[in-house]
Short mmCIF file of C-alpha atoms in Angstrom, two decimals:
data_model
loop_
_atom_site.label_atom_id
_atom_site.label_comp_id
_atom_site.label_asym_id
_atom_site.label_seq_id
_atom_site.Cartn_x
_atom_site.Cartn_y
_atom_site.Cartn_z
CA MET A 150 -47.21 56.82 14.93
CA ILE A 151 -43.56 56.11 14.18
CA GLU A 152 -41.79 56.50 17.47
CA LYS A 153 -38.32 55.56 16.33
CA LYS A 154 -36.67 54.97 12.97
CA ILE A 155 -33.13 53.85 12.32
CA PHE A 156 -31.72 53.36 8.82
CA GLU A 157 -28.20 52.10 9.17
CA GLY A 158 -26.28 50.75 6.22
CA ASN A 159 -28.51 47.98 4.79
CA LYS A 160 -30.63 47.60 7.86
CA ALA A 161 -33.83 49.35 9.01
CA GLU A 162 -35.56 49.35 12.38
CA LEU A 163 -38.79 51.17 13.23
CA VAL A 164 -40.96 51.32 16.30
CA VAL A 165 -44.57 51.89 15.25
CA SER A 166 -47.45 52.44 17.67
CA GLY A 167 -51.23 52.81 17.36
CA VAL A 168 -51.61 50.16 14.58
CA ASP A 169 -52.64 46.53 14.54
CA SER A 170 -50.84 43.46 13.21
CA SER A 171 -52.87 43.34 9.95
CA PHE A 172 -51.50 46.77 9.05
CA MET A 173 -47.91 45.75 9.83
CA ASN A 174 -48.38 42.54 7.88
CA SER A 175 -49.63 44.33 4.79
CA ILE A 176 -46.42 46.44 4.80
CA ARG A 177 -44.34 43.33 5.42
CA ARG A 178 -45.87 41.47 2.50
CA THR A 179 -45.56 44.44 0.18
CA LEU A 180 -41.89 44.79 1.09
CA LEU A 181 -41.31 41.11 0.40
CA SER A 182 -42.98 40.85 -3.03
CA GLU A 183 -43.90 44.14 -4.67
CA ILE A 184 -40.73 46.20 -4.87
CA PRO A 185 -39.21 46.40 -8.37
CA LYS A 186 -35.56 45.51 -8.57
CA LEU A 187 -33.01 44.84 -11.28
CA ALA A 188 -31.79 41.24 -11.68
CA ILE A 189 -30.12 39.30 -14.46
CA ASP A 190 -32.76 37.13 -16.17
CA GLU A 191 -31.18 36.32 -19.53
CA VAL A 192 -27.66 35.14 -20.23
CA ILE A 193 -26.05 34.44 -23.67
CA PHE A 194 -23.08 32.05 -23.39
CA TYR A 195 -20.48 32.45 -26.13
CA GLU A 196 -18.08 30.07 -24.48
CA ASN A 197 -18.32 28.05 -21.24
CA SER A 198 -15.75 25.43 -20.51
CA SER A 199 -16.02 25.99 -16.75
CA PRO A 200 -16.92 23.09 -14.38
CA LEU A 201 -20.44 24.50 -13.86
CA THR A 202 -23.19 24.18 -16.39
CA ASN A 203 -24.78 27.15 -18.19
CA GLU A 204 -27.96 26.80 -16.14
CA ILE A 205 -26.14 26.90 -12.81
CA LEU A 206 -24.04 29.89 -13.88
CA ALA A 207 -27.17 31.72 -15.11
CA HIS A 208 -28.87 31.07 -11.80
CA ARG A 209 -25.81 32.32 -9.84
CA LEU A 210 -25.71 35.46 -12.00
CA SER A 211 -29.42 36.11 -11.44
CA MET A 212 -28.91 36.14 -7.65
CA LEU A 213 -26.30 38.90 -7.75
CA PRO A 214 -27.43 42.23 -6.21
CA ILE A 215 -27.61 44.73 -9.11
CA PRO A 216 -27.60 48.41 -8.03
CA THR A 217 -31.09 49.69 -8.96
CA GLU A 218 -32.51 53.02 -9.86
CA MET A 219 -36.18 52.33 -10.19
CA ASP A 220 -37.02 55.56 -12.08
CA LEU A 221 -34.49 54.92 -14.82
CA PHE A 222 -36.02 51.62 -16.00
CA VAL A 223 -39.39 50.22 -16.96
CA PRO A 224 -40.41 46.56 -16.68
CA LYS A 225 -39.64 44.75 -19.93
CA ASP A 226 -43.27 43.79 -20.73
CA GLN A 227 -44.44 47.42 -20.33
CA CYS A 228 -41.62 48.85 -22.43
CA VAL A 229 -42.13 50.58 -25.77
CA CYS A 230 -39.83 47.92 -27.35
CA GLU A 231 -42.51 45.35 -26.59
CA GLY A 232 -40.16 42.91 -24.92
CA ALA A 233 -37.38 43.00 -27.51
CA GLY A 234 -34.97 44.60 -25.06
CA CYS A 235 -33.77 48.23 -25.27
CA PRO A 236 -31.79 50.64 -23.06
CA ASN A 237 -35.05 51.69 -21.36
CA CYS A 238 -35.72 48.20 -19.93
CA THR A 239 -32.48 46.19 -20.17
CA LEU A 240 -29.02 46.60 -18.71
CA ILE A 241 -26.21 44.61 -20.33
CA TYR A 242 -23.19 43.11 -18.55
CA THR A 243 -20.32 41.33 -20.22
CA LEU A 244 -17.78 38.89 -18.84
CA SER A 245 -14.74 37.42 -20.45
CA LYS A 246 -12.18 35.34 -18.47
CA GLU A 247 -9.62 32.68 -18.98
CA GLY A 248 -8.27 30.30 -16.30
CA PRO A 249 -6.60 29.55 -14.03
CA CYS A 250 -8.57 31.97 -11.88
CA THR A 251 -11.75 32.50 -9.88
CA VAL A 252 -14.44 34.53 -11.59
CA TYR A 253 -15.89 37.12 -9.25
CA SER A 254 -18.96 39.38 -9.53
CA GLY A 255 -16.53 42.26 -9.88
CA ASP A 256 -15.35 40.88 -13.22
CA LEU A 257 -18.79 41.60 -14.80
CA GLU A 258 -18.47 44.77 -16.78
CA ALA A 259 -21.51 46.93 -16.86
CA GLN A 260 -22.60 48.75 -19.96
CA ARG A 261 -23.00 51.84 -17.82
CA SER A 262 -20.33 52.16 -15.13
CA GLU A 263 -22.70 53.49 -12.46
CA PHE A 264 -24.38 50.07 -12.43
CA SER A 265 -21.23 48.03 -11.75
CA ILE A 266 -21.90 45.55 -8.96
CA LYS A 267 -20.88 46.96 -5.54
CA ASP A 268 -20.18 43.63 -3.89
CA LYS A 269 -17.20 42.59 -5.97
CA ASP A 270 -16.17 39.45 -4.05
CA ILE A 271 -19.00 37.01 -4.90
CA PRO A 272 -17.38 33.93 -6.53
CA ILE A 273 -19.29 32.85 -9.64
CA THR A 274 -17.16 29.91 -10.71
CA GLU A 275 -13.60 28.70 -10.77
CA LEU A 276 -11.62 28.14 -14.03
CA ALA A 277 -8.76 25.73 -14.37
CA GLU A 278 -5.88 26.10 -16.84
CA GLY A 279 -7.21 26.72 -20.31
CA GLN A 280 -10.91 26.95 -19.37
CA ARG A 281 -12.76 29.95 -20.64
CA LEU A 282 -15.96 31.81 -19.82
CA ILE A 283 -17.37 34.43 -22.16
CA LEU A 284 -20.92 35.61 -21.71
CA GLU A 285 -23.35 38.48 -21.98
CA ALA A 286 -25.98 38.99 -19.28
CA MET A 287 -29.18 41.06 -19.41
CA ALA A 288 -30.67 42.58 -16.30
CA THR A 289 -34.34 43.67 -16.25
CA LEU A 290 -36.69 45.12 -13.75
CA GLY A 291 -39.07 42.77 -11.94
CA THR A 292 -40.74 42.00 -8.63
CA ALA A 293 -40.28 39.08 -6.23
CA ASN A 294 -43.69 37.54 -6.94
CA LYS A 295 -42.09 36.51 -10.31
CA HIS A 296 -38.77 35.18 -8.98
CA ALA A 297 -36.74 35.42 -5.74
CA SER A 298 -33.84 37.12 -7.59
CA TYR A 299 -35.95 40.26 -7.76
CA GLN A 300 -36.52 40.36 -4.01
CA ALA A 301 -35.42 43.72 -2.59
CA ALA A 302 -36.08 43.37 1.19
CA PHE A 303 -34.90 40.46 3.32
CA ALA A 304 -35.62 39.16 6.83
CA VAL A 305 -38.65 41.38 6.99
CA GLY A 306 -40.41 40.96 10.35
CA TYR A 307 -42.20 42.60 13.18
CA LYS A 308 -42.86 41.75 16.78
CA ASN A 309 -45.02 43.23 19.50
CA TYR A 310 -43.35 45.69 21.82
CA PRO A 311 -42.50 43.89 25.08
CA VAL A 312 -43.81 45.11 28.38
CA ILE A 313 -42.05 43.77 31.45
CA SER A 314 -43.47 44.57 34.89
CA ILE A 315 -41.63 43.78 38.12
CA ASP A 316 -43.41 43.54 41.48
CA TYR A 317 -40.69 44.71 43.86
CA SER A 318 -42.64 43.67 46.96
CA LYS A 319 -42.46 40.03 45.80
CA CYS A 320 -38.90 40.08 44.44
CA ASP A 321 -36.14 38.57 46.62
CA LEU A 322 -33.28 39.68 44.31
CA GLY A 323 -32.42 35.97 43.88
CA LYS A 324 -31.05 36.54 40.36
CA THR A 325 -33.00 33.55 38.84
CA CYS A 326 -34.44 35.83 36.17
CA ILE A 327 -31.04 37.39 35.46
CA ASP A 328 -29.48 33.96 34.84
CA ALA A 329 -32.50 32.70 32.89
CA CYS A 330 -32.77 35.53 30.30
CA PRO A 331 -31.47 34.31 26.92
CA PRO A 332 -30.73 37.76 25.44
CA ASN A 333 -29.24 38.81 28.76
CA ILE A 334 -31.11 42.06 29.21
CA ILE A 335 -32.11 41.78 32.93
CA LYS A 336 -29.53 43.44 35.24
CA LYS A 337 -29.26 44.14 38.95
CA GLU A 338 -28.73 47.82 39.88
CA GLY A 339 -28.32 48.42 43.59
CA ASN A 340 -31.19 46.56 45.15
CA ARG A 341 -33.48 46.69 42.13
CA ILE A 342 -33.90 44.48 39.09
CA VAL A 343 -33.80 46.61 35.95
CA ILE A 344 -34.42 45.84 32.27
CA GLU A 345 -31.55 47.20 30.15
CA ASP A 346 -32.66 47.10 26.52
CA ILE A 347 -36.30 46.12 26.37
CA GLU A 348 -36.33 45.97 22.57
CA LYS A 349 -34.02 43.01 22.69
CA CYS A 350 -36.59 40.96 24.68
CA THR A 351 -37.81 37.97 22.63
CA LEU A 352 -40.97 37.47 24.73
CA CYS A 353 -39.78 33.96 25.66
CA LYS A 354 -41.09 34.32 29.25
CA GLU A 355 -38.21 32.33 30.62
CA CYS A 356 -37.78 34.79 33.47
CA GLU A 357 -41.49 34.60 34.31
CA ASN A 358 -41.49 30.81 34.36
CA ARG A 359 -38.36 30.53 36.51
CA CYS A 360 -39.32 33.08 39.15
CA GLU A 361 -40.79 31.22 42.16
CA PHE A 362 -42.52 34.30 43.55
CA GLY A 363 -44.27 35.51 40.41
CA ALA A 364 -42.53 38.85 40.75
CA ILE A 365 -41.79 39.31 37.06
CA LYS A 366 -44.46 39.46 34.29
CA VAL A 367 -43.84 39.58 30.60
CA THR A 368 -46.60 40.87 28.35
CA TYR A 369 -46.72 42.85 25.10
CA ASP A 370 -48.36 45.92 23.78
CA PRO A 371 -50.87 44.74 21.14
CA GLU A 372 -50.76 48.08 19.31
CA LYS A 373 -47.04 48.72 19.27
CA PHE A 374 -44.53 46.96 17.04
CA ILE A 375 -40.84 46.73 16.40
CA PHE A 376 -40.39 46.37 12.62
CA ARG A 377 -37.09 45.28 11.12
CA PHE A 378 -35.80 44.51 7.64
CA GLU A 379 -32.63 44.43 5.50
CA THR A 380 -31.73 45.03 1.87
CA ASP A 381 -28.91 43.40 -0.15
CA GLY A 382 -27.28 46.69 -1.21
CA ALA A 383 -29.16 46.95 -4.48
CA LEU A 384 -31.48 49.55 -2.92
CA GLU A 385 -31.39 51.62 0.23
CA PRO A 386 -33.75 50.50 3.00
CA GLU A 387 -35.38 53.93 3.16
CA GLU A 388 -36.08 53.88 -0.56
CA VAL A 389 -37.54 50.35 -0.33
CA LEU A 390 -39.93 51.36 2.46
CA LYS A 391 -41.03 54.50 0.59
CA LYS A 392 -41.70 52.37 -2.55
CA ALA A 393 -43.65 49.80 -0.49
CA ILE A 394 -45.91 52.46 0.93
CA GLU A 395 -46.40 53.88 -2.52
CA MET A 396 -47.32 50.46 -3.98
CA LEU A 397 -49.76 49.82 -1.14
CA ASP A 398 -51.27 53.25 -1.73
CA LYS A 399 -51.77 52.54 -5.44
CA LYS A 400 -53.49 49.25 -4.69
CA LEU A 401 -55.91 50.88 -2.22
CA GLU A 402 -56.55 53.71 -4.64
CA SER A 403 -57.49 51.37 -7.45
CA PHE A 404 -59.72 49.52 -5.02
CA SER A 405 -61.50 52.65 -3.87
CA SER A 406 -61.90 54.01 -7.43
CA GLN A 407 -63.57 50.70 -8.48
CA MET A 408 -65.94 51.02 -5.51
CA PHE A 409 -67.82 53.64 -7.49
CA THR A 410 -67.38 52.47 -11.06
CA VAL A 411 -68.14 48.74 -10.79
CA GLU A 412 -71.86 48.11 -10.57
CA GLU A 413 -73.33 46.44 -7.56
CA GLU A 414 -74.48 42.86 -8.15
CA LYS A 415 -78.19 42.53 -7.33
CA GLN A 416 -79.08 39.63 -5.05
CA MET B 160 -19.80 22.39 -4.78
CA ILE B 161 -19.43 26.19 -4.73
CA ILE B 162 -20.77 28.44 -2.03
CA PRO B 163 -24.38 29.56 -2.81
CA VAL B 164 -24.70 33.28 -3.59
CA ARG B 165 -27.47 33.82 -1.05
CA CYS B 166 -28.74 32.30 2.17
CA PHE B 167 -31.49 29.77 1.26
CA THR B 168 -33.79 30.97 4.01
CA CYS B 169 -33.59 34.76 4.18
CA GLY B 170 -31.79 35.77 1.00
CA ARG B 171 -28.84 37.64 2.44
CA VAL B 172 -25.75 37.65 0.24
CA ILE B 173 -23.25 35.29 1.89
CA ALA B 174 -20.94 34.16 -0.92
CA SER B 175 -18.66 37.22 -0.62
CA ASP B 176 -18.04 36.49 3.04
CA TYR B 177 -17.11 32.80 2.58
CA GLU B 178 -13.48 33.28 1.40
CA LYS B 179 -12.81 35.86 4.19
CA PHE B 180 -14.29 33.41 6.73
CA VAL B 181 -12.16 30.44 5.57
CA GLU B 182 -9.01 32.54 5.50
CA ARG B 183 -9.50 33.95 9.00
CA VAL B 184 -10.46 30.58 10.55
CA LYS B 185 -7.33 29.03 8.97
CA LYS B 186 -5.24 31.63 10.73
CA GLY B 187 -6.66 30.37 14.02
CA GLU B 188 -9.50 32.75 14.83
CA ASP B 189 -12.67 31.44 16.55
CA PRO B 190 -15.40 30.76 13.90
CA LYS B 191 -18.04 32.35 16.16
CA GLU B 192 -16.12 35.58 16.41
CA VAL B 193 -15.37 35.67 12.67
CA LEU B 194 -19.11 35.25 11.86
CA ASP B 195 -20.00 38.03 14.31
CA ALA B 196 -17.30 40.27 12.85
CA LEU B 197 -18.58 39.67 9.33
CA GLY B 198 -22.06 40.67 10.44
CA ILE B 199 -23.69 37.33 9.84
CA GLU B 200 -26.23 37.39 12.67
CA ARG B 201 -29.05 34.96 11.93
CA TYR B 202 -28.55 31.28 12.29
CA CYS B 203 -29.90 30.57 8.80
CA CYS B 204 -27.01 32.57 7.29
CA ARG B 205 -24.47 31.14 9.74
CA ARG B 206 -25.27 27.55 8.83
CA MET B 207 -24.81 28.35 5.11
CA ILE B 208 -21.18 29.18 5.77
CA LEU B 209 -20.43 26.67 8.60
CA SER B 210 -21.86 23.62 6.86
CA HIS B 211 -20.55 24.35 3.35
CA VAL B 212 -18.19 21.81 1.75
CA ASP B 213 -16.20 23.45 -1.08
CA LEU B 214 -15.60 20.86 -3.78
CA ILE B 215 -15.23 23.17 -6.81
CA ASP B 216 -11.45 22.71 -6.84
CA GLU B 217 -11.82 18.95 -7.20
CA ILE B 218 -14.24 19.06 -10.12
CA SER B 219 -12.72 22.03 -11.93
CA ALA B 220 -10.49 19.64 -13.88
CA TYR B 221 -13.62 18.41 -15.75
CA GLU B 222 -15.47 20.63 -18.19
#
């Protein structure tokens, strides 16, 4: 059950219950490596007298977040053009600059204006007086198990939902736990110790270790998780999660269909 | 050399925040508060910006 879901800007947070960690991990790993995203993977340099080499520039360009619409493109190796590059699988950017200036990601001109890079302030290189950079870059669709530049979701992680129990008969309100808590979520309210935002608890057990009377206990719910991830602006977090579930579904479907078509090996 | 486009560890884009960070710290703001204001939360991304030495100006004379 999804108990809470927040999609805010590039960040996503979900509270999921009634599942185990292997389930959460399969979603995590799919998010990390199976989501198709656009990234620059081929650059033609017409002129480069900048201080950085072609290879470094190509790598920097490949790491830029390219706004992606997954349904509009097909991976290059599955395209009808058979890898030659056509508008179905390749998006072309051009750049032409002469120094003195700093070349930013916003200087890349997209072939189709809806794909111009949203984050315009990423420095690519600096050009001194008289130095020039003229290039053409091709972005294609790929997944992160080929190269990190195709990675769509970042800092993907889950943790068990914390459960903090306080035995008020043993508690002397000495504030040791309040001072010990690194995320600072334990507060005193009247003559009771209360936990303010339990989702911020890191399960470090510092409060439990410091309390002389054993009044506070930190455990976790093994079937409830807080799941968080981010995107780089190329895709929306909600879209990424939907795609991950779709990819996982496809894999399981092909597994279950082979269950009945592949013959059993006799022992 | 030049600020890396992404954080080495998590992959968050950090290059676009570097110039803003340097500018604001030069004006006298606390680096901690600038990083928080820019939304750079994790320590992997924070070290990318804090520990960077920008040498591109010095080598840009050479092609």
